[in-house]
Short mmCIF file of C-alpha atoms in Angstrom, two decimals:
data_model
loop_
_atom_site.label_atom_id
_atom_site.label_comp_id
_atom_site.label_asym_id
_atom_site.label_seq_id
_atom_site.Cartn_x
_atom_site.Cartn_y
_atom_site.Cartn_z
CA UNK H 2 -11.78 23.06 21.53
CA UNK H 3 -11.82 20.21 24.01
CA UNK H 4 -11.86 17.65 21.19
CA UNK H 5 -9.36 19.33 19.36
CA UNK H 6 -6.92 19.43 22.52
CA UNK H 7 -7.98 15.30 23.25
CA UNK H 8 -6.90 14.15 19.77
CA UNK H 9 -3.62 16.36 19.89
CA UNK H 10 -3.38 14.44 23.28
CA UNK H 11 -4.14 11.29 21.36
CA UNK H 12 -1.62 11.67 18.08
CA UNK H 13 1.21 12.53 20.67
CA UNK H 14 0.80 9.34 22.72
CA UNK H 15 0.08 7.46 19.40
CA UNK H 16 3.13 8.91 17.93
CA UNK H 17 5.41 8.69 20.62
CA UNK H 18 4.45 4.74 21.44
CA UNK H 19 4.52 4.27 17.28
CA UNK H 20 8.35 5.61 17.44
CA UNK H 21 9.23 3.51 20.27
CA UNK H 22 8.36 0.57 18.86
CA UNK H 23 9.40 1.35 15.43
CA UNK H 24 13.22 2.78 16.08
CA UNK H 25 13.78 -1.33 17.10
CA UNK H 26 11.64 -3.03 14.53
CA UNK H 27 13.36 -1.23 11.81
CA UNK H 28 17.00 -1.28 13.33
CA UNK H 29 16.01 -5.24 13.24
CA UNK H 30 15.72 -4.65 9.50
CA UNK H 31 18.96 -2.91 9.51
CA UNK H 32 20.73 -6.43 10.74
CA UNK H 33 18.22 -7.89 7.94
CA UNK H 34 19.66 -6.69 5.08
CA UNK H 35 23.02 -7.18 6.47
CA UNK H 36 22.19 -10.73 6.50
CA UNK H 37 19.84 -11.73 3.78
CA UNK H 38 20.56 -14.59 1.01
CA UNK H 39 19.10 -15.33 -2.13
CA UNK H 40 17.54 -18.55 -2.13
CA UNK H 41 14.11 -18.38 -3.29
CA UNK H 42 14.16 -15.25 -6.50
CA UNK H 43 15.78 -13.05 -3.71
CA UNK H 44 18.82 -11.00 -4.42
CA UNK H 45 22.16 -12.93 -4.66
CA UNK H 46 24.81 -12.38 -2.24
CA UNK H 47 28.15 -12.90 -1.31
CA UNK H 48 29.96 -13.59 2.20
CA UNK H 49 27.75 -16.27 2.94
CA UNK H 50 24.28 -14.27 2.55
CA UNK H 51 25.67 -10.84 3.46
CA UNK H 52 24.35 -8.01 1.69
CA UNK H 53 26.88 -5.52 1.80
CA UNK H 54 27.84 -4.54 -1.84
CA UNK H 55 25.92 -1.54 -3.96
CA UNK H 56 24.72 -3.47 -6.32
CA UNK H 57 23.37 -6.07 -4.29
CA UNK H 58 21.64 -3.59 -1.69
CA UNK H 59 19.68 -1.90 -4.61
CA UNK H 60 18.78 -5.82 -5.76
CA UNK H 61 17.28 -6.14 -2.17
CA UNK H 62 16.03 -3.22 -1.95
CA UNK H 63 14.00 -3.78 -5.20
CA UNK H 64 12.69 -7.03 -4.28
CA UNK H 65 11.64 -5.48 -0.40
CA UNK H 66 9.16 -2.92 -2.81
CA UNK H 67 8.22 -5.78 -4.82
CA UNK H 68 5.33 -8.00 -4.18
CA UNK H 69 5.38 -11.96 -3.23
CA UNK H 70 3.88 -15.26 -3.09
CA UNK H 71 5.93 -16.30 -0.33
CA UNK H 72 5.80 -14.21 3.47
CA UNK H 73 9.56 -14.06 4.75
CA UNK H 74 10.44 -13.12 7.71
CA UNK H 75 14.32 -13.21 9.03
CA UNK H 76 17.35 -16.03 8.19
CA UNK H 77 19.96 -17.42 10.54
CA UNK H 78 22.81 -19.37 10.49
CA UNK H 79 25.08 -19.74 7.29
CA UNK H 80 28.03 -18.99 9.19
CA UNK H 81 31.11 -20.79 7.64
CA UNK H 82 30.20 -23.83 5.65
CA UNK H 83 26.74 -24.15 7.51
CA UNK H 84 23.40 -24.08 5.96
CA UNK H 85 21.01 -20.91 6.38
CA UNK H 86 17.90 -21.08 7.36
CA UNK H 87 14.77 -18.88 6.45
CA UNK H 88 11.66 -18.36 8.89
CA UNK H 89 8.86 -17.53 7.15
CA UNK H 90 5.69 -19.60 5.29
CA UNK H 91 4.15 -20.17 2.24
CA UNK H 92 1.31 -18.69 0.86
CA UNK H 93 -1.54 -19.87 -1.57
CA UNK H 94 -1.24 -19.41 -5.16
CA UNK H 95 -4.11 -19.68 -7.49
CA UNK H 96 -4.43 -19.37 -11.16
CA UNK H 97 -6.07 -19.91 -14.13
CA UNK H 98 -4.32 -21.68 -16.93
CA UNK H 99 -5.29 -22.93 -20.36
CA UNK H 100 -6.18 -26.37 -18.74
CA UNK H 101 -8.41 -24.35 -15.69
CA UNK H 102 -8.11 -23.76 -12.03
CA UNK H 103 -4.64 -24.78 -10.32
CA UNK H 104 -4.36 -23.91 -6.47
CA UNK H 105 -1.18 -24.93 -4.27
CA UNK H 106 1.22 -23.54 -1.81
CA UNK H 107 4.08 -21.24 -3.27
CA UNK H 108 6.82 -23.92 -1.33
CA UNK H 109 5.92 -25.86 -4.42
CA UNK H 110 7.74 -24.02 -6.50
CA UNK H 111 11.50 -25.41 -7.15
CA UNK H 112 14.71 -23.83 -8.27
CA UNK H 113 16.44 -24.89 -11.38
CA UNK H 114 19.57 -24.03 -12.90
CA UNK H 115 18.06 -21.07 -15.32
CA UNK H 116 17.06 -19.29 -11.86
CA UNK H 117 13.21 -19.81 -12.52
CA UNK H 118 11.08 -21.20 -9.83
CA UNK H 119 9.13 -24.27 -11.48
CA UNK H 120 5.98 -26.06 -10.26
CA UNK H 121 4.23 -28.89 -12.33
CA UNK H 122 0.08 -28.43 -11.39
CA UNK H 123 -1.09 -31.10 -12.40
CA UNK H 124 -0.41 -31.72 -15.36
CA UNK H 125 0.51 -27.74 -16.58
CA UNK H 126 4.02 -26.71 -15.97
CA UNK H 127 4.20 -23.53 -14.30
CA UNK H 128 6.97 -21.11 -14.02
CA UNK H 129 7.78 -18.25 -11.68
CA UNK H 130 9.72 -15.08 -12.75
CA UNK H 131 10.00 -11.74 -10.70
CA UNK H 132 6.90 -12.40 -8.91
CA UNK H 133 4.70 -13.20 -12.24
CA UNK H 134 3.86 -16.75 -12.34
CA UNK H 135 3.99 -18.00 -16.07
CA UNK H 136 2.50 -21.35 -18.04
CA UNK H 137 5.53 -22.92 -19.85
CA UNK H 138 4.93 -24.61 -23.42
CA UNK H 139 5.48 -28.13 -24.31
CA UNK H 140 9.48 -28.49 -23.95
CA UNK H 141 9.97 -25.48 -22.81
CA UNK H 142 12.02 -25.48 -18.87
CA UNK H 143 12.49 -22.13 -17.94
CA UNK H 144 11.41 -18.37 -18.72
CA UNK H 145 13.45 -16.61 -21.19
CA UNK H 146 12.60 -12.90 -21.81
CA UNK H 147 13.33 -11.29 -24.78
CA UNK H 148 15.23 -7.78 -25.13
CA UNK H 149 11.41 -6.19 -24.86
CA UNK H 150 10.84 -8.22 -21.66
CA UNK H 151 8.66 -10.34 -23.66
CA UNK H 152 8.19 -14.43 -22.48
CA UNK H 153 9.49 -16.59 -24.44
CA UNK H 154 7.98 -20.09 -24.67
CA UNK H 155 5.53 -18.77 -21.75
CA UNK H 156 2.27 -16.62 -21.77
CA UNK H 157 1.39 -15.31 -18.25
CA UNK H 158 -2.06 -16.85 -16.17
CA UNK H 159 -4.40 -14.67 -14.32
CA UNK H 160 -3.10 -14.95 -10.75
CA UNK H 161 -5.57 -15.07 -8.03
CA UNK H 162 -3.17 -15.78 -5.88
CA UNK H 163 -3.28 -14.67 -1.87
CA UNK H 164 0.85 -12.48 -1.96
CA UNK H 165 1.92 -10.61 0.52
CA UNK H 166 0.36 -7.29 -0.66
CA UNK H 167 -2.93 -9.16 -0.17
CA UNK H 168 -2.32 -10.94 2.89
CA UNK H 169 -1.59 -7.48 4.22
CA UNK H 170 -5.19 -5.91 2.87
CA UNK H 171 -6.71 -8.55 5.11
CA UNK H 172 -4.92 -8.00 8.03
CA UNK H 173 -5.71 -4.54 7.62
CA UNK H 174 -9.47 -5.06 7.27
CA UNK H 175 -9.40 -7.61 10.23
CA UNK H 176 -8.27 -4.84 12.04
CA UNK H 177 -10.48 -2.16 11.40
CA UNK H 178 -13.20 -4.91 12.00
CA UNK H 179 -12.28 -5.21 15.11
CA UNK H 180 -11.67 -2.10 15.77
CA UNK H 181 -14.99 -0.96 15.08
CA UNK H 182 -16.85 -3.41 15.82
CA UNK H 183 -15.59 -2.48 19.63
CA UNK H 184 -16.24 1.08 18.80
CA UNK H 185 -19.73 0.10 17.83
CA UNK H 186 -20.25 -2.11 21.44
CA UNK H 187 -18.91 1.30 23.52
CA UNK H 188 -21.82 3.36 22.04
CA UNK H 189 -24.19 0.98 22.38
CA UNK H 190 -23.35 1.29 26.40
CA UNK H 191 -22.93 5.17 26.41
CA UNK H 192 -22.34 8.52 24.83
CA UNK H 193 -18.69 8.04 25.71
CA UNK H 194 -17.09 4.42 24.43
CA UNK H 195 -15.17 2.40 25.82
CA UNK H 196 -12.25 0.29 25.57
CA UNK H 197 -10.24 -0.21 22.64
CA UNK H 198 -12.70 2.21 21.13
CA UNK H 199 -11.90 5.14 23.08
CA UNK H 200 -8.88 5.07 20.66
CA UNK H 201 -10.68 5.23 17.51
CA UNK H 202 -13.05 7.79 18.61
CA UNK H 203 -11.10 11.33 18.12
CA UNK H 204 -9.94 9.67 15.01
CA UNK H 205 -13.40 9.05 13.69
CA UNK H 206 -14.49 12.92 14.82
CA UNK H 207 -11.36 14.10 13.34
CA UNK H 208 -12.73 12.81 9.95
CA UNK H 209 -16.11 13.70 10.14
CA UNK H 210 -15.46 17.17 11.23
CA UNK H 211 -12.36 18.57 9.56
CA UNK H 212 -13.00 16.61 6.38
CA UNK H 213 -15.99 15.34 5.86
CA UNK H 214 -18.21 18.22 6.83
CA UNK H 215 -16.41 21.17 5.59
CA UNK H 216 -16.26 19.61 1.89
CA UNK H 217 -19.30 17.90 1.63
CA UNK H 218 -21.65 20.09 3.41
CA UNK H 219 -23.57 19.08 6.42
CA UNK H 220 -26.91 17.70 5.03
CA UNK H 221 -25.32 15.35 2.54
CA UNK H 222 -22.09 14.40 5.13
CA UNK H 223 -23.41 11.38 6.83
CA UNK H 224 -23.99 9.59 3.46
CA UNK H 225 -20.26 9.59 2.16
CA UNK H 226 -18.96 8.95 6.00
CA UNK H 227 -18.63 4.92 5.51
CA UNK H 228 -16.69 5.42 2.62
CA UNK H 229 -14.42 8.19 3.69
CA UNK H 230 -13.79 6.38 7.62
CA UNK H 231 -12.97 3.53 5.27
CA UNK H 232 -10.24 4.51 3.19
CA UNK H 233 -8.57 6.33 5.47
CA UNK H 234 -8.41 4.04 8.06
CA UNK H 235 -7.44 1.52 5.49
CA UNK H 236 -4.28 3.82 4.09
CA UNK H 237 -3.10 4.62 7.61
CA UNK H 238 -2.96 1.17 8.32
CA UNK H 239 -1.37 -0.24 5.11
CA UNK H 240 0.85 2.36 5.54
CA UNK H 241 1.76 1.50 9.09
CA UNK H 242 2.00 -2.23 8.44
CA UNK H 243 5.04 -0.94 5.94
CA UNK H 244 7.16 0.30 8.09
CA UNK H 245 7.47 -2.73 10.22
CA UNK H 246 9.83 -5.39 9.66
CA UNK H 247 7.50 -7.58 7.98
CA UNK H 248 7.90 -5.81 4.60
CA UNK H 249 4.40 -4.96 3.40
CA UNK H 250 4.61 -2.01 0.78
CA UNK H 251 0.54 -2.90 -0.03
CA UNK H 252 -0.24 1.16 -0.89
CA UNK H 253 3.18 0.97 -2.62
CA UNK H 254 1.22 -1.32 -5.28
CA UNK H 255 -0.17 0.92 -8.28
CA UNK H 256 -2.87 -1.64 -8.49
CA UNK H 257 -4.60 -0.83 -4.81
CA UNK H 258 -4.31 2.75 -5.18
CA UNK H 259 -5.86 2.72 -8.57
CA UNK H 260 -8.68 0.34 -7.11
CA UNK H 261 -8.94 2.78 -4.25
CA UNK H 262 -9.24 6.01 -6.78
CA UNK H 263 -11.60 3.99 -8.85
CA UNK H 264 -14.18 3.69 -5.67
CA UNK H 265 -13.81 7.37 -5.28
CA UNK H 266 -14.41 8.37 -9.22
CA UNK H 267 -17.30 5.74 -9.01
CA UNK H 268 -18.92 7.00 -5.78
CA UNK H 269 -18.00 11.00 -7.49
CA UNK H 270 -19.85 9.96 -10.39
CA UNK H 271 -23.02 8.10 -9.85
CA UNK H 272 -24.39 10.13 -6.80
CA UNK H 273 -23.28 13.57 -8.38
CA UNK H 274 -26.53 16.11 -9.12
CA UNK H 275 -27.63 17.34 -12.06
CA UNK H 276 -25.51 20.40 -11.48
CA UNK H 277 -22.61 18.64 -11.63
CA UNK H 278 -23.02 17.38 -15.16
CA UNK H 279 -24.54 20.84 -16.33
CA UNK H 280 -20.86 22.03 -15.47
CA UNK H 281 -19.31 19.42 -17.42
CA UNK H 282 -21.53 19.48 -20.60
CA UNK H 283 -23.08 22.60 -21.42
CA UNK H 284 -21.61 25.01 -18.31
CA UNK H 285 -24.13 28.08 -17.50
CA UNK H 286 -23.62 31.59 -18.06
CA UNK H 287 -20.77 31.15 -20.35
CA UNK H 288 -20.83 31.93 -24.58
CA UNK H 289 -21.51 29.15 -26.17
CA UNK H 290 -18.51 28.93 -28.81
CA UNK H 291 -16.91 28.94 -25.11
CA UNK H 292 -19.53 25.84 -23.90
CA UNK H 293 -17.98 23.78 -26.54
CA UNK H 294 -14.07 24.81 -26.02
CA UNK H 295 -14.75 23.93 -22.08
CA UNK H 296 -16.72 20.57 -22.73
CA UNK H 297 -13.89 18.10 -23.42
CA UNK H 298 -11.65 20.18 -20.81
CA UNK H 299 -13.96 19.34 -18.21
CA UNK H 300 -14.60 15.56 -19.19
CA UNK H 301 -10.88 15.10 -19.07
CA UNK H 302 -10.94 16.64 -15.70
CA UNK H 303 -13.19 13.95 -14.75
CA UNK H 304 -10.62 11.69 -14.87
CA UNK H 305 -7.84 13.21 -14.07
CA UNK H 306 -8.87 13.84 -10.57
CA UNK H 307 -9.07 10.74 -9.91
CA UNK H 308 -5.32 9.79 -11.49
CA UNK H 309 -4.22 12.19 -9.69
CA UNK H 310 -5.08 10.07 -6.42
CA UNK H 311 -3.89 7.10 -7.42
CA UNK H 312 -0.60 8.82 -8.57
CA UNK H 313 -0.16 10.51 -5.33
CA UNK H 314 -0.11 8.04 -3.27
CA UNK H 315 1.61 5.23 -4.70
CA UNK H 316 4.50 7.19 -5.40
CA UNK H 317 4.92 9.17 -2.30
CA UNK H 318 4.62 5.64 -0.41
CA UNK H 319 7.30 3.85 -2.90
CA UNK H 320 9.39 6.95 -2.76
CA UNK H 321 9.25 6.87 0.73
CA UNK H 322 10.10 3.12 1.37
CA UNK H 323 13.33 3.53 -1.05
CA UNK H 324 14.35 6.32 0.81
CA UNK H 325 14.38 4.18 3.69
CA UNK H 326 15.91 1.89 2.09
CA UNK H 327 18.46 3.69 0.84
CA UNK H 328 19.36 5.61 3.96
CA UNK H 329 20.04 2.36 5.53
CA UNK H 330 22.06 1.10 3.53
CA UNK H 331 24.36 3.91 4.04
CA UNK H 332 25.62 1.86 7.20
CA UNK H 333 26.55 -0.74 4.97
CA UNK H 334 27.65 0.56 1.93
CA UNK H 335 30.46 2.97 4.54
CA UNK H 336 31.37 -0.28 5.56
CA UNK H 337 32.50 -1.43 2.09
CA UNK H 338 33.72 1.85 0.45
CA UNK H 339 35.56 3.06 3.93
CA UNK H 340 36.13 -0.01 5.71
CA UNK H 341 33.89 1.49 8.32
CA UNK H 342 31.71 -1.07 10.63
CA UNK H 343 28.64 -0.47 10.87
CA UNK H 344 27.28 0.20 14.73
CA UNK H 345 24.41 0.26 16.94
CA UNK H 346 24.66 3.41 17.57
CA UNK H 347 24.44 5.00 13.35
CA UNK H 348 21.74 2.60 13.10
CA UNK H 349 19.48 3.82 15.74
CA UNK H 350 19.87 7.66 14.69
CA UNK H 351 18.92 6.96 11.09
CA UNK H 352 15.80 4.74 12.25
CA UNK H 353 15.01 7.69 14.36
CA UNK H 354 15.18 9.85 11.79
CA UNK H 355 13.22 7.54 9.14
CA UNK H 356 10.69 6.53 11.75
CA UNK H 357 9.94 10.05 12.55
CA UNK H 358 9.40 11.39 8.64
CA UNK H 359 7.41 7.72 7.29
CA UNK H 360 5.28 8.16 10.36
CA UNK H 361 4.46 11.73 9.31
CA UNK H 362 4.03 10.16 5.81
CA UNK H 363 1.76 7.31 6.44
CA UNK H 364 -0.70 9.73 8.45
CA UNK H 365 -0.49 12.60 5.21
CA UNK H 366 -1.01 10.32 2.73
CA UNK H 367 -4.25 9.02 4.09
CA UNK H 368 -5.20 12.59 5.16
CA UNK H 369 -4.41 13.77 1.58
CA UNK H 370 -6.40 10.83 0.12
CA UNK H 371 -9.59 10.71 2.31
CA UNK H 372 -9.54 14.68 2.37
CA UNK H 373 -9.26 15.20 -1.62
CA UNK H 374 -12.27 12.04 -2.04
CA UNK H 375 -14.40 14.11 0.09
CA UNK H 376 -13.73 17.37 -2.08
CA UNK H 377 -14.27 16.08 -5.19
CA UNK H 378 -17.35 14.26 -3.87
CA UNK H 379 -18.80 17.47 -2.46
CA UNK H 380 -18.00 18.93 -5.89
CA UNK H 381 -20.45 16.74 -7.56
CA UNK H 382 -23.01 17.07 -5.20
CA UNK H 383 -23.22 20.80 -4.30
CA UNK H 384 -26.05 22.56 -4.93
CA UNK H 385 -25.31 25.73 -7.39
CA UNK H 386 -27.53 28.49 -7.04
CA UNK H 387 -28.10 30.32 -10.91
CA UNK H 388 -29.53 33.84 -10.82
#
């Protein structure tokens, strides 16, 4: 009871600080979007960089969910005949092409007249296109895609590259490194920790006693706890990182949440008993005309558990950040359709209001995944008892 009534303690401060600080950040992306240009494969704009019409709002919109190889932060200036400038820096990008290894920094990359961001790496001409990096042919200048969205001239590289998404994976990991690691130092002084770990610490019970024990049991619990403190510490804080200004949308990326779902099928599947795979294959006390009607049933569920993780999440987060999006841009698009201007005061309610529900969101999700992990994992290693 007393932890219970500490970590309600706990979420409301966490919550309330969270809102605080997020109601500004985001009504700073409100003036964002109001003022973003296309300059480097961003969405193009009229008014000098405004981004006021429909169709230009969804563009941006679009390109916040997408992934990049470039971190951008705000622009200013651009008023009247004056240049704009962009704050932000460039990130490495490294590939493998027919001619080997190619690293650089993304600022490399140049605009030509096709709207394709070329690079020449030494000696292989490289071409940028919606975030996919491509290797031209001989003679070839630009990216042309074919009604099927198929190159032409081009074949994609594998990209190593450090983008956003990834940039924000580390900073998430550096943070739960620290985290812990001060978590770690408190017990080492005492039963109670201290510091920045005192934070952590109804977090960490929360986990290990309304997930991790209930589904897994409490003999085999302590083995599965590093992965489950893991992921969802690592989706609460990917999740975070997206609704600040900085426009991460890392859990937004079907490729994390399918590696994420992968370590939880792999984990499911290599430490799961014997009376896990009886179930599967040849399930006791059932007919056995029924045995092999329930066989391939149960294999697919195998992986469908697993789908259904990766599915979950990715598009409750993307859904999520275009709803945000969206609602924003109801300032904005009022202000074209009813000549309306948009104020401080409309802004701040709707951040409120999407603050409030993603918040709600970014915990749930990594609830949803770390809880469902543990389930199927105690499903593979519970002990049946056959009479």
């Amino acid at each position: 009871m007393m932890i219970a009534q500490q970590f309600k303690k706990y979420l409301f401060t966490v919550v309330f600080s969270l809102v605080s600080t997020l109601i500004f950040s985001n009504t700073a992306s409100l003036e964002k979007v109001a003022q973003h240009e296309e300059t480097k494969g961003h969405p193009s704009t009229s008014h000098e960089g405004a981004v006021e019409s429909k169709s230009e709002i969804a563009a941006y919109s679009k390109h916040h969910l997408a992934d990049s190889h470039d971190f951008h932060l705000f622009s200013y200036g651009g008023d009247g005949h004056g240049e704009r400038h962009h704050v932000g820096f460039s990130l490495p990008v490294i590939v493998w092409t027919s001619k080997g290894l190619r690293t650089f920094l993304s600022s490399k990359f140049h605009h030509n007249d096709n709207g394709t961001h070329v690079v020449d790496a030494n000696g292989v001409r490289l071409a940028k296109l919606h975030s996919k990096i491509y290797e031209l042919e001989p003679g070839v200048s630009s990216v042309i895609l074919d009604e099927d969205h198929h190159a032409k001239g081009a074949h994609k590289v594998l990209d190593f590259s450090i983008t956003k998404s990834v940039l924000g994976m580390l900073v998430a990991s550096l943070l739960m490194l620290l985290g812990f690691s001060s978590l770690a130092r408190g017990y080492k002084k005492g039963a109670i920790p201290t510091g920045f770990g005192r934070v952590l610490e109804p977090l960490v019970i929360y986990v290990r006693d309304e997930i991790a024990r209930p589904n897994i049991g409490e003999k085999k619990y302590r083995k599965y706890m590093g992965f489950l403190l893991t992921v969802f510490f690592f989706i609460w804080i990917l999740n975070l990182l997206g609704l600040t200004p900085f426009g991460f949308n890392v859990t937004g990326n079907i490729a994390v949440t399918v590696c994420l779902a992968l370590f939880t099928f792999l984990i499911t599947t290599f430490t799961a008993n014997k009376d896990y795979w009886k179930h599967i294959f040849w399930m006791p006390g059932v007919p056995v005309p029924m045995k092999i009607v329930l066989m391939p049933i149960e294999i697919l569920g195998m992986f469908t558990k697993p789908f259904s993780l990766l599915i979950r999440l990715f598009a409750n987060i993307t859904a999520g950040h275009a709803v945000v999006m969206g609602l924003i841009a109801v300032t904005y698009t009022a202000r074209e359709a009813l000549g309306v201007p948009g104020s401080f005061g409309v802004s701040f309610l709707l951040t409120l209001f999407i603050s409030l529900i993603e918040l709600l969101v970014a915990f749930l999700q990594a609830f949803i995944f770390t809880m469902l992990s543990s389930l199927f994992i105690g499903m593979a290693v519970e002990e049946h008892g056959h009479h």
